[in-house]
Short mmCIF file of C-alpha atoms and ligand atoms in Angstrom, two decimals:
data_model
loop_
_atom_site.label_atom_id
_atom_site.label_comp_id
_atom_site.label_asym_id
_atom_site.label_seq_id
_atom_site.Cartn_x
_atom_site.Cartn_y
_atom_site.Cartn_z
CA UNK A 829 108.57 43.92 394.13
CA UNK A 830 109.49 46.55 396.71
CA UNK A 831 109.29 49.19 394.02
CA UNK A 832 105.81 48.13 392.93
CA UNK A 833 104.54 47.98 396.52
CA UNK A 834 105.80 51.45 397.38
CA UNK A 835 104.25 52.76 394.16
CA UNK A 836 100.87 51.29 395.11
CA UNK A 837 101.01 53.03 398.48
CA UNK A 838 101.68 56.34 396.76
CA UNK A 839 98.89 55.69 394.28
CA UNK A 840 96.43 55.02 397.08
CA UNK A 841 97.60 58.12 398.90
CA UNK A 842 96.74 60.22 395.89
CA UNK A 843 93.67 58.53 394.52
CA UNK A 844 91.53 61.50 395.46
CA UNK A 845 93.75 63.94 393.60
CA UNK A 846 93.48 65.25 390.09
CA UNK A 847 91.26 67.11 387.66
CA UNK A 848 91.04 66.69 383.89
CA UNK A 849 90.25 68.89 380.93
CA UNK A 850 90.74 68.72 377.18
CA UNK A 851 92.66 71.60 375.57
CA UNK A 852 93.50 71.67 371.83
CA UNK A 853 92.99 67.92 371.53
CA UNK A 854 95.52 67.28 374.28
CA UNK A 855 94.35 66.02 377.62
CA UNK A 856 95.48 68.08 380.54
CA UNK A 857 95.41 66.54 383.95
CA UNK A 858 96.68 68.29 386.96
CA UNK A 859 96.93 67.90 390.64
CA UNK A 860 98.06 70.80 392.77
CA UNK A 861 101.77 70.46 392.21
CA UNK A 862 102.20 68.83 388.81
CA UNK A 863 100.55 69.81 385.55
CA UNK A 864 100.48 67.27 382.74
CA UNK A 865 99.72 68.15 379.14
CA UNK A 866 99.13 64.76 377.61
CA UNK A 867 98.92 64.42 373.84
CA UNK A 868 97.84 60.82 373.52
CA UNK A 869 97.77 60.86 369.70
CA UNK A 870 101.39 62.01 369.60
CA UNK A 871 102.32 59.72 372.52
CA UNK A 872 104.03 62.60 374.36
CA UNK A 873 103.27 64.27 377.67
CA UNK A 874 104.76 67.43 379.14
CA UNK A 875 105.05 67.28 382.93
CA UNK A 876 105.40 70.70 384.51
CA UNK A 877 106.66 71.00 388.08
CA UNK A 878 104.40 73.45 389.85
CA UNK A 879 105.26 73.61 393.53
CA UNK A 880 105.73 77.30 394.39
CA UNK A 881 107.80 79.14 395.25
CA UNK A 882 110.81 77.08 394.07
CA UNK A 883 109.58 73.59 393.08
CA UNK A 884 111.18 71.98 396.11
CA UNK A 885 110.63 68.24 396.22
CA UNK A 886 108.34 68.08 399.24
CA UNK A 887 106.66 64.84 400.27
CA UNK A 888 103.36 66.09 398.85
CA UNK A 889 105.04 67.03 395.60
CA UNK A 890 106.75 63.64 395.33
CA UNK A 891 103.47 61.83 395.94
CA UNK A 892 101.62 63.82 393.30
CA UNK A 893 104.47 63.56 390.80
CA UNK A 894 104.70 59.78 391.16
CA UNK A 895 100.96 59.38 390.68
CA UNK A 896 101.06 61.45 387.49
CA UNK A 897 104.05 59.51 386.20
CA UNK A 898 102.37 56.21 386.96
CA UNK A 899 99.26 57.28 385.03
CA UNK A 900 101.43 57.88 381.98
CA UNK A 901 103.44 54.67 382.45
CA UNK A 902 100.21 52.67 382.63
CA UNK A 903 98.93 54.05 379.33
CA UNK A 904 100.84 52.27 376.59
CA UNK A 905 100.06 55.10 374.15
CA UNK A 906 102.57 57.32 375.92
CA UNK A 907 106.15 56.84 374.80
CA UNK A 908 107.79 60.08 375.84
CA UNK A 909 107.72 62.66 378.63
CA UNK A 910 109.21 66.15 378.68
CA UNK A 911 110.00 67.32 382.20
CA UNK A 912 110.06 71.05 382.80
CA UNK A 913 109.15 73.74 385.30
CA UNK A 914 105.96 75.71 385.23
CA UNK A 915 107.99 78.57 386.71
CA UNK A 916 110.81 79.56 384.34
CA UNK A 917 113.80 80.64 386.44
CA UNK A 918 113.75 77.70 388.82
CA UNK A 919 113.58 74.17 387.50
CA UNK A 920 113.70 72.74 391.02
CA UNK A 921 115.40 73.84 394.26
CA UNK A 922 115.97 70.16 395.04
CA UNK A 923 114.87 68.25 398.10
CA UNK A 924 112.64 70.18 400.44
CA UNK A 925 114.85 71.26 403.31
CA UNK A 926 111.84 71.53 405.60
CA UNK A 927 111.26 67.78 405.19
CA UNK A 928 114.76 67.17 406.53
CA UNK A 929 114.85 69.71 409.32
CA UNK A 930 113.23 69.51 412.77
CA UNK A 931 111.13 66.41 412.02
CA UNK A 932 111.03 62.99 413.67
CA UNK A 933 112.76 59.78 412.49
CA UNK A 934 109.51 58.28 411.13
CA UNK A 935 109.02 61.34 408.97
CA UNK A 936 112.60 61.26 407.71
CA UNK A 937 112.18 57.57 406.79
CA UNK A 938 108.91 58.21 404.94
CA UNK A 939 110.43 61.14 403.09
CA UNK A 940 113.55 59.27 402.09
CA UNK A 941 111.57 56.29 400.77
CA UNK A 942 109.65 58.71 398.53
CA UNK A 943 112.90 60.32 397.30
CA UNK A 944 114.29 56.87 396.46
CA UNK A 945 111.03 56.03 394.70
CA UNK A 946 111.21 59.16 392.57
CA UNK A 947 114.72 58.29 391.45
CA UNK A 948 113.95 54.61 390.77
CA UNK A 949 110.79 55.38 388.82
CA UNK A 950 112.43 58.02 386.67
CA UNK A 951 115.74 56.22 386.22
CA UNK A 952 114.07 52.96 385.21
CA UNK A 953 111.24 54.48 383.19
CA UNK A 954 110.59 52.72 379.90
CA UNK A 955 109.47 56.02 378.43
CA UNK A 956 111.80 58.49 376.76
CA UNK A 957 112.51 61.26 379.25
CA UNK A 958 113.69 64.61 377.95
CA UNK A 959 114.46 67.31 380.48
CA UNK A 960 113.84 70.93 379.53
CA UNK A 961 115.79 72.71 382.25
CA UNK A 962 114.34 76.20 382.19
CA UNK A 963 115.91 77.41 385.43
CA UNK A 964 118.24 76.74 388.29
CA UNK A 965 118.54 73.12 389.31
CA UNK A 966 120.62 72.32 392.40
CA UNK A 967 121.02 68.96 394.16
CA UNK A 968 117.76 66.96 394.01
CA UNK A 969 116.68 69.11 391.04
CA UNK A 970 119.87 68.15 389.23
CA UNK A 971 119.31 64.51 390.17
CA UNK A 972 115.86 64.57 388.55
CA UNK A 973 117.44 65.94 385.38
CA UNK A 974 120.21 63.31 385.53
CA UNK A 975 117.64 60.51 385.37
CA UNK A 976 116.48 61.75 381.97
CA UNK A 977 117.70 60.41 378.64
CA UNK A 978 118.47 63.87 377.25
CA UNK A 979 118.93 67.25 378.95
CA UNK A 980 118.46 70.66 377.36
CA UNK A 981 119.27 73.73 379.42
CA UNK A 982 118.28 77.36 378.89
CA UNK A 983 121.24 79.56 378.02
CA UNK A 984 121.00 81.95 380.94
CA UNK A 985 124.18 82.43 383.01
CA UNK A 986 122.05 83.09 386.09
CA UNK A 987 120.89 79.47 386.07
CA UNK A 988 123.08 76.80 387.61
CA UNK A 989 122.99 73.04 387.93
CA UNK A 990 124.96 70.54 390.00
CA UNK A 991 125.08 68.57 393.23
CA UNK A 992 125.82 71.21 395.89
CA UNK A 993 125.07 69.04 398.95
CA UNK A 994 128.48 69.49 400.55
CA UNK A 995 127.92 73.25 400.67
CA UNK A 996 124.92 72.54 402.90
CA UNK A 997 127.02 70.33 405.21
CA UNK A 998 125.28 67.20 403.95
CA UNK A 999 126.46 64.41 401.68
CA UNK A 1000 125.02 63.27 398.36
CA UNK A 1001 124.04 59.60 398.86
CA UNK A 1002 125.81 56.88 396.88
CA UNK A 1003 123.11 56.63 394.21
CA UNK A 1004 123.16 60.41 393.55
CA UNK A 1005 126.93 60.03 393.24
CA UNK A 1006 126.69 56.96 390.97
CA UNK A 1007 124.22 58.70 388.65
CA UNK A 1008 126.54 61.73 388.52
CA UNK A 1009 129.70 59.66 387.95
CA UNK A 1010 128.00 57.79 385.10
CA UNK A 1011 127.15 61.12 383.53
CA UNK A 1012 130.35 63.15 383.90
CA UNK A 1013 133.08 60.65 384.79
CA UNK A 1014 134.87 59.92 388.06
CA UNK A 1015 137.37 62.77 388.32
CA UNK A 1016 134.91 65.52 387.42
CA UNK A 1017 132.37 64.05 389.83
CA UNK A 1018 134.89 63.76 392.66
CA UNK A 1019 135.97 67.36 392.25
CA UNK A 1020 132.47 68.77 391.83
CA UNK A 1021 130.94 66.74 394.66
CA UNK A 1022 133.58 67.64 397.25
CA UNK A 1023 133.26 71.33 396.48
CA UNK A 1024 129.48 71.18 395.97
CA UNK A 1025 129.85 73.01 392.68
CA UNK A 1026 126.97 74.50 390.74
CA UNK A 1027 127.66 75.17 387.07
CA UNK A 1028 126.21 77.73 384.67
CA UNK A 1029 124.89 76.29 381.38
CA UNK A 1030 128.06 76.67 379.28
CA UNK A 1031 130.19 74.82 381.86
CA UNK A 1032 127.50 72.22 382.48
CA UNK A 1033 127.54 71.52 378.76
CA UNK A 1034 131.33 71.21 378.67
CA UNK A 1035 131.24 68.68 381.53
CA UNK A 1036 128.37 66.70 380.04
CA UNK A 1037 125.89 67.47 382.83
CA UNK A 1038 123.57 68.67 380.08
CA UNK A 1039 123.51 67.62 376.43
CA UNK A 1040 122.53 70.93 374.85
CA UNK A 1041 122.24 74.59 375.74
CA UNK A 1042 119.79 76.66 373.73
CA UNK A 1043 118.32 80.18 373.95
CA UNK A 1044 115.77 80.37 376.71
CA UNK A 1045 112.80 80.83 374.38
CA UNK A 1046 113.74 77.70 372.42
CA UNK A 1047 114.01 75.21 375.27
CA UNK A 1048 110.54 73.81 374.76
CA UNK A 1049 110.67 73.58 370.94
CA UNK A 1050 114.09 71.96 371.16
CA UNK A 1051 112.74 69.42 373.65
CA UNK A 1052 109.95 68.59 371.19
CA UNK A 1053 112.36 68.12 368.29
CA UNK A 1054 114.73 65.97 370.36
CA UNK A 1055 111.75 63.89 371.45
CA UNK A 1056 110.79 63.36 367.79
CA UNK A 1057 114.31 62.04 367.08
CA UNK A 1058 114.19 59.64 369.99
CA UNK A 1059 110.71 58.46 369.06
CA UNK A 1060 112.00 57.39 365.65
CA UNK A 1061 113.94 54.59 367.37
CA UNK A 1062 111.95 51.37 367.88
CA UNK A 1063 110.80 51.20 371.51
CA UNK A 1064 111.85 47.62 372.14
CA UNK A 1065 115.49 48.14 371.16
CA UNK A 1066 115.75 51.50 372.92
CA UNK A 1067 114.13 50.16 376.09
CA UNK A 1068 116.29 47.04 376.21
CA UNK A 1069 119.39 49.18 375.70
CA UNK A 1070 118.33 51.62 378.43
CA UNK A 1071 117.67 48.76 380.80
CA UNK A 1072 121.03 47.18 380.00
CA UNK A 1073 122.78 50.47 380.80
CA UNK A 1074 120.83 51.30 383.97
CA UNK A 1075 119.63 48.13 385.69
CA UNK A 1076 122.77 47.34 387.68
CA UNK A 1077 122.91 50.79 389.23
CA UNK A 1078 119.22 50.77 390.16
CA UNK A 1079 119.49 47.22 391.55
CA UNK A 1080 122.30 48.41 393.77
CA UNK A 1081 119.92 50.82 395.50
CA UNK A 1082 116.99 48.36 395.50
CA UNK A 1083 119.03 45.75 397.35
CA UNK A 1084 120.24 48.29 399.95
CA UNK A 1085 117.05 50.29 400.13
CA UNK A 1086 116.21 49.74 403.79
CA UNK A 1087 119.82 50.25 404.90
CA UNK A 1088 119.97 53.46 402.85
CA UNK A 1089 116.85 54.72 404.64
CA UNK A 1090 118.35 53.90 408.02
CA UNK A 1091 121.60 55.66 407.05
CA UNK A 1092 119.69 58.72 405.98
CA UNK A 1093 117.61 58.80 409.17
CA UNK A 1094 120.60 58.51 411.46
CA UNK A 1095 122.66 61.01 409.45
CA UNK A 1096 119.97 63.66 409.16
CA UNK A 1097 118.96 63.28 412.84
CA UNK A 1098 122.44 64.20 414.08
CA UNK A 1099 122.60 67.48 415.97
CA UNK A 1100 125.55 68.63 413.88
CA UNK A 1101 123.67 68.03 410.61
CA UNK A 1102 120.53 69.72 411.88
CA UNK A 1103 122.72 72.67 412.85
CA UNK A 1104 124.21 72.83 409.34
CA UNK A 1105 120.74 72.82 407.81
CA UNK A 1106 119.63 75.53 410.20
CA UNK A 1107 122.60 77.69 409.20
CA UNK A 1108 121.86 77.13 405.49
CA UNK A 1109 118.18 77.99 405.92
CA UNK A 1110 119.15 81.17 407.75
CA UNK A 1111 121.48 82.07 404.86
CA UNK A 1112 118.63 81.63 402.40
CA UNK A 1113 116.47 83.95 404.51
CA UNK A 1114 119.22 86.58 404.84
CA UNK A 1115 119.78 86.57 401.08
CA UNK A 1116 116.21 87.85 400.77
CA UNK A 1117 116.36 90.52 403.45
C1 LIG B 940 122.09 62.66 403.54
C2 LIG B 940 121.38 63.84 403.03
C3 LIG B 940 121.40 63.90 401.52
C4 LIG B 940 120.30 64.73 401.00
C5 LIG B 940 120.52 65.14 399.59
C6 LIG B 940 119.98 66.51 399.41
C7 LIG B 940 119.59 66.96 398.27
C8 LIG B 940 118.99 68.31 398.13
O1 LIG B 940 118.35 68.55 397.14
S1 LIG B 940 119.21 69.48 399.36
C9 LIG B 940 118.52 70.99 398.73
C10 LIG B 940 119.54 71.75 397.96
N1 LIG B 940 118.95 72.95 397.43
C11 LIG B 940 119.50 74.14 397.48
O2 LIG B 940 120.60 74.32 397.98
C12 LIG B 940 118.72 75.28 396.89
C13 LIG B 940 118.40 76.32 397.91
N2 LIG B 940 117.61 77.40 397.30
C14 LIG B 940 118.16 78.37 396.55
O3 LIG B 940 119.34 78.44 396.30
C15 LIG B 940 117.20 79.41 396.03
O4 LIG B 940 116.01 79.33 396.75
C16 LIG B 940 116.88 79.26 394.52
C17 LIG B 940 118.13 79.66 393.71
C18 LIG B 940 116.46 77.85 394.16
C19 LIG B 940 115.72 80.21 394.15
O5 LIG B 940 116.05 81.51 394.54
P1 LIG B 940 114.88 82.61 394.68
O6 LIG B 940 113.99 82.53 393.51
O7 LIG B 940 115.58 83.89 394.99
O8 LIG B 940 114.01 82.13 395.91
P2 LIG B 940 114.35 82.23 397.48
O9 LIG B 940 115.76 81.84 397.75
O10 LIG B 940 113.93 83.56 397.96
O11 LIG B 940 113.44 81.10 398.09
C20 LIG B 940 112.04 81.26 398.21
C21 LIG B 940 111.57 80.47 399.41
O12 LIG B 940 111.82 79.09 399.17
C22 LIG B 940 112.60 78.54 400.24
N3 LIG B 940 113.46 77.48 399.70
C23 LIG B 940 114.42 77.59 398.78
N4 LIG B 940 114.96 76.40 398.52
C24 LIG B 940 114.33 75.50 399.29
C25 LIG B 940 114.45 74.09 399.47
N5 LIG B 940 115.32 73.34 398.79
N6 LIG B 940 113.64 73.50 400.37
C26 LIG B 940 112.74 74.22 401.07
N7 LIG B 940 112.58 75.57 400.95
C27 LIG B 940 113.36 76.19 400.05
C28 LIG B 940 113.40 79.74 400.75
O13 LIG B 940 113.88 79.49 402.04
C29 LIG B 940 112.36 80.83 400.68
O14 LIG B 940 111.48 80.62 401.78
P3 LIG B 940 110.79 81.86 402.54
O15 LIG B 940 111.93 82.68 403.13
O16 LIG B 940 109.94 81.24 403.61
O17 LIG B 940 110.03 82.60 401.49
#
């Protein structure tokens, strides 16, 4: 219920967004920050993250992404979605640090609810989600990938993936941790989370963070062929199996959703945490100069 209600709010917020065109028989609809190439006949859509410069998960991005996802979910012809970045090199820089720095408690609460919504919608999606990770993917970017049913990463040692929150002086919430533990196992997760490790593709593959590593120019074609394999499985049995595997973990967040928001607001509002974020943002700036 809570999930549906929050989704409706987001849908209303974005009802003015979006333009459509038809290209090569596939429908393309786009808002500013998400581009969707929707091939209704094939039942597959490619969702491209397009929030320059680094696809950070800002509140506006989250709103637009959730609206696009809901459009696909509501059209029964769509069975599969490939998630990728419109900007090769960066899949997503994760949560938008500017949404968590120097804002007021009401803003933090609104932002966190949208982050929860993104995870719940993706994690519980009935559609097949294949992630084509064509760039670096720290923290929230990694979490988005972890919600998918299959992850393919470009074989470029410059790209990394993982939950690096502790390096920022913040803590991955329990549902990030649960999703990670269920993917890589307890010991690997404990080690990687404490150190905030980011892994290049070969190591990410070894640990099971991603399922396949392929040459950069083959990420998209590989995602298409993996999708074809998954689509050969009857939807009802695949969906029931997915739900059986995932429901308990999602329910755990749903039942603690308000408390999780309050925890986030009080944690992120602390002076010490704001200071850590400030230091990290300064480091990012210095790296450039
Ligand atoms: C209880 C709290 C739990 C919260 C859980 C948190 C989850 C998260 O996701 S926290 C975010 C973690 N993300 C990161 O640590 C990534 C930081 N960014 C980078 O490492 C790099 O930007 C990059 C590798 C992703 C891309 O590098 P590059 O292409 O060289 O781009 P720049 O570093 O020059 O960045 C361009 C521009 O974008 C700003 N920026 C980068 N990341 C973020 C971000 N996550 N949120 C907001 N803004 C970001 C960066 O500061 C630059 O800004 P300008 O200097 O104004 O151009």
